[in-house]
Structures are given as structure tokens and as C-alpha cells.
mmCIF file of C-alpha atoms in Angstrom:
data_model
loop_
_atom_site.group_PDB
_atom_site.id
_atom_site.type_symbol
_atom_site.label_atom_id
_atom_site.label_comp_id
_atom_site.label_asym_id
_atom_site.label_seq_id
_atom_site.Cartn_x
_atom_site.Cartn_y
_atom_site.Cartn_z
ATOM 1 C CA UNK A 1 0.000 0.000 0.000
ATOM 2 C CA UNK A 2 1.251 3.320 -1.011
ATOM 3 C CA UNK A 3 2.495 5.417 1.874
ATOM 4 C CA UNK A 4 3.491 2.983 4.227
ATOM 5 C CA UNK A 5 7.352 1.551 4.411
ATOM 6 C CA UNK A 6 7.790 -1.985 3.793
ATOM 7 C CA UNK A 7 7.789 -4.558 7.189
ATOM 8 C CA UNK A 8 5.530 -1.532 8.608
ATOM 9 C CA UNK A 9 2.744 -3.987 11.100
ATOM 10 C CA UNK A 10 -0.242 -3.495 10.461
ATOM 11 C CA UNK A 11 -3.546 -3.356 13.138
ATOM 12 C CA UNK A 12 -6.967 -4.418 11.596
ATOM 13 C CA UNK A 13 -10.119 -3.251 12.852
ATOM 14 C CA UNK A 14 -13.790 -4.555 13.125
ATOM 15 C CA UNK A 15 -14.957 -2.990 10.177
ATOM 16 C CA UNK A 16 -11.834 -4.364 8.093
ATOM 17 C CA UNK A 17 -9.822 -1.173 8.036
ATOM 18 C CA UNK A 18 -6.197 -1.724 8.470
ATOM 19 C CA UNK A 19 -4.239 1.065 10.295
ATOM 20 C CA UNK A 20 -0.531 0.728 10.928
ATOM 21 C CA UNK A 21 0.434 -0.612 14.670
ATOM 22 C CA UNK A 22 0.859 2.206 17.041
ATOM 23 C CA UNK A 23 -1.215 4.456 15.579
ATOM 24 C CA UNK A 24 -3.314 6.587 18.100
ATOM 25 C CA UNK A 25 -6.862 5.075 17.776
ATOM 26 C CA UNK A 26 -9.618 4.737 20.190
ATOM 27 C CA UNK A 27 -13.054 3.691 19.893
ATOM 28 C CA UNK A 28 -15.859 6.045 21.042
ATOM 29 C CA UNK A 29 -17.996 4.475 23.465
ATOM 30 C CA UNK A 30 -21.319 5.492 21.936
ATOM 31 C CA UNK A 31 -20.661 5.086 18.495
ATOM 32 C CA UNK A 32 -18.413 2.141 18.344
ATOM 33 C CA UNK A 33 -16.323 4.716 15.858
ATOM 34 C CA UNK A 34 -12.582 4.710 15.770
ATOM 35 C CA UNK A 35 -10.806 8.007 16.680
ATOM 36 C CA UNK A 36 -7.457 8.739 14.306
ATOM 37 C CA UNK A 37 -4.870 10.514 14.832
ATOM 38 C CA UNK A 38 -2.995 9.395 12.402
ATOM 39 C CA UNK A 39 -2.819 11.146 9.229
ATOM 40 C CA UNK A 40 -4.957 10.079 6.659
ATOM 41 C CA UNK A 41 -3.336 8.175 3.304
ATOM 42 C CA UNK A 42 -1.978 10.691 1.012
ATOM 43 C CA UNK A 43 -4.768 10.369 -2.165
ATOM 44 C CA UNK A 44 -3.068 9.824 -5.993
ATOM 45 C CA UNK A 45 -3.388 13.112 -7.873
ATOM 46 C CA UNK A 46 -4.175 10.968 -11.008
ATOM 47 C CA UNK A 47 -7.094 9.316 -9.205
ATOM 48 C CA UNK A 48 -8.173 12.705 -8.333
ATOM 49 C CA UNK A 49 -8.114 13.811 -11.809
ATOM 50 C CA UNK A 50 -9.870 10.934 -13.131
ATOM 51 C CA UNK A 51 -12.906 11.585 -10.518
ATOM 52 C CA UNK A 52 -13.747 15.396 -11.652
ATOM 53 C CA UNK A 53 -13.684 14.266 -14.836
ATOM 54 C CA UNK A 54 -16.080 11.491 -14.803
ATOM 55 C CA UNK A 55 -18.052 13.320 -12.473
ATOM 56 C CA UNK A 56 -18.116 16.971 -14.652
ATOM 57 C CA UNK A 57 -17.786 15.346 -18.187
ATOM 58 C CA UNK A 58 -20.161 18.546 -19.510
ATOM 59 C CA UNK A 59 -19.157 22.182 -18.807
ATOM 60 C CA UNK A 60 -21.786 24.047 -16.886
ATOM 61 C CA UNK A 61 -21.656 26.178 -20.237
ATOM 62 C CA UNK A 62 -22.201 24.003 -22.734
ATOM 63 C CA UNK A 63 -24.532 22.023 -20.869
ATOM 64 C CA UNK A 64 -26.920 25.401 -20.309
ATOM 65 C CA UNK A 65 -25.981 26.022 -23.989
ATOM 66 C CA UNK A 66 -27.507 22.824 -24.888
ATOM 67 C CA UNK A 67 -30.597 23.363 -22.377
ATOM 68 C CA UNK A 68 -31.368 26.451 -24.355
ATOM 69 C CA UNK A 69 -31.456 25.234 -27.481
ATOM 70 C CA UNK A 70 -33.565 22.112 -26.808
ATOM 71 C CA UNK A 71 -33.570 18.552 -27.670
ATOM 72 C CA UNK A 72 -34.477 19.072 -31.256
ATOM 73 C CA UNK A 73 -33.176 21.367 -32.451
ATOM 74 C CA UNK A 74 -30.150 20.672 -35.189
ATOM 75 C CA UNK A 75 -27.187 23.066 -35.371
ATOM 76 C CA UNK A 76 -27.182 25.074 -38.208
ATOM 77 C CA UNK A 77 -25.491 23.714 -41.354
ATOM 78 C CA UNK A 78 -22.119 26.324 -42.211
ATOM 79 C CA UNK A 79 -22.249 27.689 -45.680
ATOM 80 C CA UNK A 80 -26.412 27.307 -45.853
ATOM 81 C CA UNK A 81 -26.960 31.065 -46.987
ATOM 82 C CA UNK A 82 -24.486 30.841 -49.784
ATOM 83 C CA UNK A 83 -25.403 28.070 -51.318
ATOM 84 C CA UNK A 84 -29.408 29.156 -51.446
ATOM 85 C CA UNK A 85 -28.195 32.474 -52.666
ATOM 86 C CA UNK A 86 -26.249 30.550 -55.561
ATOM 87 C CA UNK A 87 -28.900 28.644 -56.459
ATOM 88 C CA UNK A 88 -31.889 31.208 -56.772
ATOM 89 C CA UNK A 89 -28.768 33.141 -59.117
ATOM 90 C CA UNK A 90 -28.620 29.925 -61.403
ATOM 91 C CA UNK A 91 -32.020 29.824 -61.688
ATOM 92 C CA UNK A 92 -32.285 33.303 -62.533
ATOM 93 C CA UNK A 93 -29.815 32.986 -65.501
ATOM 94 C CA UNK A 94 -31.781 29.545 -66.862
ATOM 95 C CA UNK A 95 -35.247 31.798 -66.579
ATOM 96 C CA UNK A 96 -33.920 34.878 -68.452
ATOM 97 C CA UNK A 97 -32.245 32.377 -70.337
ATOM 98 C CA UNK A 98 -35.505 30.605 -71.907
ATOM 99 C CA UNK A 99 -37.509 34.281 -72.070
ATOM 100 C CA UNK A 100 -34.664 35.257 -74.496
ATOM 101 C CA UNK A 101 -34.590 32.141 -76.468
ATOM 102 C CA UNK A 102 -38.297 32.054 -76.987
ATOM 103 C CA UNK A 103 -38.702 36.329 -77.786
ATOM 104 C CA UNK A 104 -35.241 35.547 -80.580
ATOM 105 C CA UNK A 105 -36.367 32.168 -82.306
ATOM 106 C CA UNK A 106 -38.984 33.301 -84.478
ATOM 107 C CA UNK A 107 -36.792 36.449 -85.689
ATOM 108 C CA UNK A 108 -34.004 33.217 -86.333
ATOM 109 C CA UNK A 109 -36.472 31.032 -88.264
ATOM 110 C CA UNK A 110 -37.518 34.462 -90.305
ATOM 111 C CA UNK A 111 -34.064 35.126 -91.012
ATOM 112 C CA UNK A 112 -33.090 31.449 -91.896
ATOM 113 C CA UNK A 113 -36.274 31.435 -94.271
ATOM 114 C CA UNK A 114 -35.156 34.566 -95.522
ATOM 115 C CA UNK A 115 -31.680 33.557 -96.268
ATOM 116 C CA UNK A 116 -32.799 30.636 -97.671
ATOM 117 C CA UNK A 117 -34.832 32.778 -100.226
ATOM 118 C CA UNK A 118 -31.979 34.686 -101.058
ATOM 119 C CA UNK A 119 -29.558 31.601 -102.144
ATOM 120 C CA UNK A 120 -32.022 30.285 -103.997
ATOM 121 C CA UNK A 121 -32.845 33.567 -106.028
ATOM 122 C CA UNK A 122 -29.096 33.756 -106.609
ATOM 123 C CA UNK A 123 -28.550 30.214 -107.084
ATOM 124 C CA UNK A 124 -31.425 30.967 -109.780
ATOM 125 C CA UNK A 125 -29.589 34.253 -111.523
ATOM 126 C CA UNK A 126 -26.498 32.276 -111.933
ATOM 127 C CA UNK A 127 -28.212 29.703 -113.487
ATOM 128 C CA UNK A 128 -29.162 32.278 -116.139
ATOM 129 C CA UNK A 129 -26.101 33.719 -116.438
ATOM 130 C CA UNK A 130 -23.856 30.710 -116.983
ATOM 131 C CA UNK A 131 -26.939 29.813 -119.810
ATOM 132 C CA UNK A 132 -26.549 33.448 -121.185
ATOM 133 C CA UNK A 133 -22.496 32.829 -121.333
ATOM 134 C CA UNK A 134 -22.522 29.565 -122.718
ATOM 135 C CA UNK A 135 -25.123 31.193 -125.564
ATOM 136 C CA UNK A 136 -22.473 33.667 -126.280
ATOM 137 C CA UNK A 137 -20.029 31.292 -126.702
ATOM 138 C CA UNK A 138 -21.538 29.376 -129.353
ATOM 139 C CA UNK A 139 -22.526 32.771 -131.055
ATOM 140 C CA UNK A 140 -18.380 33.203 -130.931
ATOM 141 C CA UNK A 141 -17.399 29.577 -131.870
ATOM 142 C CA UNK A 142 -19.930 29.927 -134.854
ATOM 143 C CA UNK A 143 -18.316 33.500 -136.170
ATOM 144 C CA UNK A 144 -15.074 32.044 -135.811
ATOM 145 C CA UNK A 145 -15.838 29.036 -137.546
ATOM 146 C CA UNK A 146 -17.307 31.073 -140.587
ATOM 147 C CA UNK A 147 -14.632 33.098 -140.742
ATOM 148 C CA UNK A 148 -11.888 30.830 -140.944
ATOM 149 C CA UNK A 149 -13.565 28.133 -143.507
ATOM 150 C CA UNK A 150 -13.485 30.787 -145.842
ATOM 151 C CA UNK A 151 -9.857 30.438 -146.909
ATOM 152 C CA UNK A 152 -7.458 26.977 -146.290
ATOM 153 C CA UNK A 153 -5.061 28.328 -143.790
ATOM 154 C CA UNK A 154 -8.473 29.143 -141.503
ATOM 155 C CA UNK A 155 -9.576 25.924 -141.729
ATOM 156 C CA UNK A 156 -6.428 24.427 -140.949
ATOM 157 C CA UNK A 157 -6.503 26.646 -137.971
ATOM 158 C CA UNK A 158 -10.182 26.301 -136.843
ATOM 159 C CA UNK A 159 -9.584 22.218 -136.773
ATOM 160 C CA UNK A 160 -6.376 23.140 -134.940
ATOM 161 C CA UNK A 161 -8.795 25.626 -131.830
ATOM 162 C CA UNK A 162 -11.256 23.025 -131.872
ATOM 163 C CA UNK A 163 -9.381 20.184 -130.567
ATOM 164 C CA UNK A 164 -7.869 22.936 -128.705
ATOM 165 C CA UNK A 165 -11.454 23.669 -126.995
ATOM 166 C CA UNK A 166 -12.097 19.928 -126.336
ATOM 167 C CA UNK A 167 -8.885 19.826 -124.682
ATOM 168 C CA UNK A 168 -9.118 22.986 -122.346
ATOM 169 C CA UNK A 169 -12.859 22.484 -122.254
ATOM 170 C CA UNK A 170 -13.762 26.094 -123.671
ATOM 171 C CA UNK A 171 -16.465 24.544 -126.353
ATOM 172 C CA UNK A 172 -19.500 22.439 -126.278
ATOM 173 C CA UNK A 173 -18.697 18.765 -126.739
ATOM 174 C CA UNK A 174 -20.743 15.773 -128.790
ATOM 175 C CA UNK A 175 -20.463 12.677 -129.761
ATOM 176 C CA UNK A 176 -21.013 8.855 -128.297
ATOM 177 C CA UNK A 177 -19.143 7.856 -124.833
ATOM 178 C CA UNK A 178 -20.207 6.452 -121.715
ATOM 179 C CA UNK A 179 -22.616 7.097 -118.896
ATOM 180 C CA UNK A 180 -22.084 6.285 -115.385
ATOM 181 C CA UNK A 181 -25.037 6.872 -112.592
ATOM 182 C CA UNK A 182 -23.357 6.866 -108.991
ATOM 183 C CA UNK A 183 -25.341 6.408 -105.703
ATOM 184 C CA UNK A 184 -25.043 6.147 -102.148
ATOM 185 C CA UNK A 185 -25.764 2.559 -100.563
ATOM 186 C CA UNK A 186 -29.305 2.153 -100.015
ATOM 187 C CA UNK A 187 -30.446 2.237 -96.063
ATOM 188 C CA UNK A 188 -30.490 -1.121 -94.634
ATOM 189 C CA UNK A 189 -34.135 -1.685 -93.629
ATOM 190 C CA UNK A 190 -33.341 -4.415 -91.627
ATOM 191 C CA UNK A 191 -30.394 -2.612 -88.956
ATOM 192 C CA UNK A 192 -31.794 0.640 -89.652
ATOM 193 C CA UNK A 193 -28.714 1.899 -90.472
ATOM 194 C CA UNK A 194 -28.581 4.716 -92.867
ATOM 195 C CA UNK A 195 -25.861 3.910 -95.070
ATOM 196 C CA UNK A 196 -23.266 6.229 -93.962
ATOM 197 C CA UNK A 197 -20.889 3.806 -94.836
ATOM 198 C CA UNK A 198 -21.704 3.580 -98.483
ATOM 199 C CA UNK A 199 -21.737 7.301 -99.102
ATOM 200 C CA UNK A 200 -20.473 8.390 -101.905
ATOM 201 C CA UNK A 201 -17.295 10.880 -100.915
ATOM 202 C CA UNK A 202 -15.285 13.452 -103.054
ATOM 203 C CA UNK A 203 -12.243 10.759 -103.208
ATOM 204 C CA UNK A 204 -14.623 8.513 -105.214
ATOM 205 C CA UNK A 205 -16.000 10.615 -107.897
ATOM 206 C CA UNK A 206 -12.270 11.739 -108.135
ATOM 207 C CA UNK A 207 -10.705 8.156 -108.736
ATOM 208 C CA UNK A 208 -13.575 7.530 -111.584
ATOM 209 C CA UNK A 209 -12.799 10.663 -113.358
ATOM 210 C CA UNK A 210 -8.859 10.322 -112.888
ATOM 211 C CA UNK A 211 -9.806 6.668 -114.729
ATOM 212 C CA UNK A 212 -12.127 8.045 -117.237
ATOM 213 C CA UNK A 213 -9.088 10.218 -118.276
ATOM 214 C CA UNK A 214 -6.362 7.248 -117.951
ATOM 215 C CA UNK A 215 -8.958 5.514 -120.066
ATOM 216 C CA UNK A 216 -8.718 7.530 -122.856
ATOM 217 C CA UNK A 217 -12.139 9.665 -122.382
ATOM 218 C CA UNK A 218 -11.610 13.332 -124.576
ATOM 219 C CA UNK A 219 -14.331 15.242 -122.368
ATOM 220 C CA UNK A 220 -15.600 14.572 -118.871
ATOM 221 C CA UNK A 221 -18.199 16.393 -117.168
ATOM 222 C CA UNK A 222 -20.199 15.212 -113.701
ATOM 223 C CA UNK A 223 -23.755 16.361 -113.567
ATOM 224 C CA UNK A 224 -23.802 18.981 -116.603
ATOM 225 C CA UNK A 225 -20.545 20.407 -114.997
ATOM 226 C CA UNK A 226 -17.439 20.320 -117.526
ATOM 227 C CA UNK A 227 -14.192 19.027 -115.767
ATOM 228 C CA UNK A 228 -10.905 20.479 -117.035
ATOM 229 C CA UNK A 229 -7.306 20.390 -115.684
ATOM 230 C CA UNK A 230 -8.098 23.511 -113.621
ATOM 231 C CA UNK A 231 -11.809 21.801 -111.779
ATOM 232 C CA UNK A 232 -11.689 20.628 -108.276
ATOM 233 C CA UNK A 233 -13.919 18.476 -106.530
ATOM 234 C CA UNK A 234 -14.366 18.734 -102.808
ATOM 235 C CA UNK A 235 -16.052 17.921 -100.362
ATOM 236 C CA UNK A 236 -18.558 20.305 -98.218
ATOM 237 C CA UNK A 237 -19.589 18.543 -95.132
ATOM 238 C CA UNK A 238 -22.260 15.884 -96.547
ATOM 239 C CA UNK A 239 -22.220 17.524 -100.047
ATOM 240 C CA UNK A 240 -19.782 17.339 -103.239
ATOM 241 C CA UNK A 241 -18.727 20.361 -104.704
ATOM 242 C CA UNK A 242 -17.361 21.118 -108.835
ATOM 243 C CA UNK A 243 -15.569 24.038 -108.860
ATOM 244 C CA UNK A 244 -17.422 24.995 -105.589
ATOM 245 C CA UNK A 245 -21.030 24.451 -107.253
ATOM 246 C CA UNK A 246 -22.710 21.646 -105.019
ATOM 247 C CA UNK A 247 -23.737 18.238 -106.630
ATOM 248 C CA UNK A 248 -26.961 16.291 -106.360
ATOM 249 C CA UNK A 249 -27.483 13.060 -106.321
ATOM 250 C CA UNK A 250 -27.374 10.796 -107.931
ATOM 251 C CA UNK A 251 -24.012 11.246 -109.426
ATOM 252 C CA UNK A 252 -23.981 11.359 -113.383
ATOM 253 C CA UNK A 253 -20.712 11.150 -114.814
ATOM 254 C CA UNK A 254 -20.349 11.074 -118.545
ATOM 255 C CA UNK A 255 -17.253 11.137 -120.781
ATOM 256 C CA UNK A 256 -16.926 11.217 -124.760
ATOM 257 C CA UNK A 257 -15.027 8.697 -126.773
ATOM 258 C CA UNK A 258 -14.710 5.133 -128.163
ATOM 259 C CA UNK A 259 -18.239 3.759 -125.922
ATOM 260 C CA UNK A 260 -16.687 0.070 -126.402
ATOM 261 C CA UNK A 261 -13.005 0.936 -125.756
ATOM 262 C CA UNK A 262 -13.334 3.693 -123.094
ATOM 263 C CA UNK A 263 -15.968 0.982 -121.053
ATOM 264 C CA UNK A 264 -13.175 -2.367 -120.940
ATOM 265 C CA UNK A 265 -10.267 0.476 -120.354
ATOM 266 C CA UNK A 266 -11.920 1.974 -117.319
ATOM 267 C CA UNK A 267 -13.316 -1.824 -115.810
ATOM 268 C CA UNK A 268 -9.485 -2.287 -115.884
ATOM 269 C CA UNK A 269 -8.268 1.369 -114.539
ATOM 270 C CA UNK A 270 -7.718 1.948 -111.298
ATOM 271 C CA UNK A 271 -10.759 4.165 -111.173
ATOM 272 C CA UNK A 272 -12.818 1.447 -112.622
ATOM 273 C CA UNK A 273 -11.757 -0.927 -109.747
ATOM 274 C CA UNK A 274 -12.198 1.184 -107.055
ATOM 275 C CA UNK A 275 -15.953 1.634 -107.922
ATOM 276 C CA UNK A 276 -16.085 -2.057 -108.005
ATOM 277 C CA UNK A 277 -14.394 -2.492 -105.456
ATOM 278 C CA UNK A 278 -16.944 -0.036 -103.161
ATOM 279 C CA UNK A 279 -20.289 -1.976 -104.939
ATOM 280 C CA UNK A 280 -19.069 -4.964 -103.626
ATOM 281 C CA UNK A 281 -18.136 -4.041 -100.149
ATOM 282 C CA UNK A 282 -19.901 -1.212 -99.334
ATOM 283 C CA UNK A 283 -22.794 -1.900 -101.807
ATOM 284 C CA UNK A 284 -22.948 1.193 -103.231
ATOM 285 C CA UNK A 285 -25.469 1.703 -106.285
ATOM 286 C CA UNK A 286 -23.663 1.642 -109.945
ATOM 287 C CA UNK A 287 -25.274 1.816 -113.190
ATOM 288 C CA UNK A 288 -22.826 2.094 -116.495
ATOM 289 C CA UNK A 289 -24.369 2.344 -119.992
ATOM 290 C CA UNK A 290 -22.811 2.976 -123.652
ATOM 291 C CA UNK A 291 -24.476 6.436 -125.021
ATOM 292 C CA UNK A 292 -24.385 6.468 -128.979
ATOM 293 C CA UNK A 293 -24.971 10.800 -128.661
ATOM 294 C CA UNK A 294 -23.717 12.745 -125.383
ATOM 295 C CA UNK A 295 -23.395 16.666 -125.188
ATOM 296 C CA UNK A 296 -21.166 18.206 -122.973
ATOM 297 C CA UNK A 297 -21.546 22.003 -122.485
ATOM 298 C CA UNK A 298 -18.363 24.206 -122.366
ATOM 299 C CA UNK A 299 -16.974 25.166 -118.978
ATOM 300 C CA UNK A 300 -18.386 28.833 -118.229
ATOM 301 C CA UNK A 301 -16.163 29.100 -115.711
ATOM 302 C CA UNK A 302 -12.562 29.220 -117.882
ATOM 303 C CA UNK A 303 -10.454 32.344 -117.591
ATOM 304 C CA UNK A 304 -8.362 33.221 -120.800
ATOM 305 C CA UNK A 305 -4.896 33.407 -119.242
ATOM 306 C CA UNK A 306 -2.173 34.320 -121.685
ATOM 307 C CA UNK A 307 1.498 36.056 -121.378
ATOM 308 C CA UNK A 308 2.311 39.461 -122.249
ATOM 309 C CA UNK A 309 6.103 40.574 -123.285
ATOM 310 C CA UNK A 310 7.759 42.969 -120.683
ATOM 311 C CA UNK A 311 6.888 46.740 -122.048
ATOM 312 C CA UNK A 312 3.924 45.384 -124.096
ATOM 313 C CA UNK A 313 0.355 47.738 -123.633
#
């Protein structure tokens, strides 16, 4: 027992309390109590420690704190004013948001429908003026054409600018060739799946023309429009462009020459096989046909280029 030196003797009393021997204890005659004089054990300040706490776990404070604010009542959650303020802002923005987008879209669809007006006017008005310009031209070839059969050396010469024009694609084409009617792969009614993988691209009506020409065709032209050295053909998003002049489909290609010749040449071109090649894979549609009489119009969009000598006027 702490406090007491070791081989101390020990004295027990009735009640089982055990004071050291020679201590200064009597009993008290009414009571039956012992009397000590003896100092009592020196308590562990650890023990001591151990006892407030268990016995005030709760500051008075925060235990009237608590009393206050009742059993049921939840503390309040940080940051709760901000975040309702942030919300009733977003929702502000997504009201004014639809107001504006309903008051605008019917000025957008009248301005769509508008513009859509106004391409096809002028899609219309260059129609007219690539027929009035192709007129003129065969007004030209015609005076040119008298004019130089009237004596040999102009005759010589007009043969000489009209293979000239077929070449460079300045004058109206005709005679017999071949036909070829391109199409995308039909939709597969059975997947739904809407052929996107048979579509016909730019590349493709560029490898059958680049065949057409290994092939021996004199004039090419793709849907009325004459291909010369100087045409393009590109592709716009889901649309084919000549010469920046969108395409419709189906895809009419036609080229003048030998109809026989110019048909086994291309089958065997490279051209030739990669159409194959995409009808039996990709299933596009592919019609080819041997025209006794074709007519290809002059390109309307040729500029006369030519060289001028240094100091000339």
C-alpha cells in the first residue's frame, strides 16, 4: 500500500480497516467509531483527476448552452446562406435564359427562311447567267468558224482551236461515250442503319474521273458540270462540290469517246476498280451504260490566261 514503508505492522479493525500498529486510535464508546490521529493516506493526484472528470464530463456552459437550445433542435449547417443564394442566381440565368430564347427564335427562323430565299434567287440568276455565257459562246465559236472556212489556212486553224477547246474544255462537246449513274448505298431496312458507310465521298468521284481520263475519255463532265485540268472536286460537309457548285445526287458522270473501248479500259483502270471495289463491299449503287450521242456544255467558268512581253500595252 502506497504510503506505508515496507515490514511496517499493520492493526486491523472490526470494520476491516487496516491502520498501521501504534497508531493513536480509540473507539468512542457510543458510536463504536474509531478516533485517528494518524494522518490520513496521502490520495493519488491521477485518481483525483480521473474523478472530476467522470463526475463533470459537460461544462456548466455548454450544458446550459444545450438546455437552451432544446432537444431538437439541429445546429445550423455552415455555408447554408451561400449556397441558397447561388442557387436562386442559377435559376435566374436559366429563366432569363428561356424568355430570351423564346422572344429571338422566331426572328431566327424568319431570317433562316429569308436567307434561304436569297440563295435560292441567286442560285437561280447564276443559273441564267452561266446559260446566257454559254449562248455567247456558241454565237463566238460559230463566227469564228465562218470566218476561218473561208480560206485553207483558216480551216487548218479552226480544226487546230477546236481540238484545242475539247482539250481545255472552252467549247460544247458531242459525240457517243459512256454514262455512269453513282449512288449512295441504299439504307439497310433491316439494322436501320442509314448507309453512312456507303456514301459516296469526293475521293470517289475523283478516282472515276482520274480513270475516265487514264482511259482515254476526250471530255468529262459530272452532272452537266465540264471538268478540265483547272476543276476541283471537294467535299462540303455531306455535299460534293465542282468548282465549288454543289452536286446532287445521284451522281452522273459522262465522258466522250470510243463507248466500247473507253468501257473495258476503265473496268481495268484503277478508277474502274475502285468503284467495283466499293459496290461490292460497301454496296454502293452503280449503273454504267454505252451512249451512242452525249453533249457536254463548255466550262463557263474558264479564264483566258495568256502572257504578255515585258513593255507590251
Amino acid at each position: 500500500m502506497a504510503g506505508m514503508a515496507r515490514g511496517e505492522s499493520v492493526t486491523s479493525t472490526a470494520d476491516g480497516k487496516k491502520f498501521p500498529a501504534g497508531s493513536d486510535r480509540s473507539a468512542n464508546g457510543r458510536t463504536g467509531a474509531w478516533t485517528d490521529s494518524y494522518p490520513e493516506f496521502r490520495r493519488n493526484d491521477s485518481m483525483s483527476l480521473m474523478r472530476e472528470l467522470v463526475t463533470h464530463a459537460l461544462d456548466d456552459g455548454y450544458a446550459a448552452a444545450a438546455a437552451r437550445r432544446g432537444p431538437n433542435r439541429s445546429r445550423p449547417r455552415r455555408g447554408m446562406g451561400a449556397t441558397v443564394v447561388v442557387l436562386v442566381v442559377f435559376g435566374l440565368m436559366l429563366a432569363v435564359a428561356a424568355v430570351q430564347t423564346r422572344h429571338f427564335a422566331p426572328e431566327v427562323e424568319k431570317e433562316k427562311a429569308d436567307l434561304i430565299v436569297r440563295i435560292r434567287a441567286e442560285a437561280a440568276r447564276n443559273d441564267r447567267l452561266r446559260a446566257r455565257a454559254n449562248a455567247l459562246q456558241e454565237e463566238v465559236s460559230g463566227l469564228q468558224s465562218d470566218i476561218l472556212a473561208s480560206t485553207t489556212t483558216g480551216q487548218d486553224l479552226s480544226a487546230r482551236l477546236d481540238a484545242l477547246d475539247v482539250i481545255a474544255g472552252t467549247g460544247r462537246v458531242r459525240g457517243p461515250g459512256l454514262r455512269l449513274t453513282i449512288d449512295d448505298a441504299p439504307d439497310d431496312q433491316v439494322s436501320g442503319s442509314d448507309g453512312a458507310e456507303g456514301r459516296i465521298l469526293d475521293i470517289d468521284l475523283q478516282q472515276t474521273v482520274n480513270g475516265l481520263w487514264a482511259a482515254g475519255a476526250e471530255a468529262v463532265s459530272v452532272n452537266g458540270e465540264r471538268l478540265t485540268a483547272m476543276t476541283a472536286i471537294r467535299g462540303a460537309d455531306k455535299s460534293i462540290t465542282v468548282d465549288y457548285r454543289p452536286l446532287a445526287r445521284p451522281y452522273v458522270v459522262e465522258a466522250i469517246g470510243d463507248p466500247n473501248a473507253l468501257e473495258a479500259r476503265f473496268t481495268e483502270s484503277p478508277g474502274g476498280e475502285w468503284l467495283l471495289n466499293l459496290k461490292a463491299v460497301q454496296h454502293i449503287r452503280l449503273d454504267t451504260k454505252t451512249v451512242d450521242e452525249l453533249s457536254l456544255p463548255a466550262d463557263s467558268g474558264t479564264t483566258l490566261r495568256y502572257a504578255r512581253t515585258e513593255g507590251a500595252q
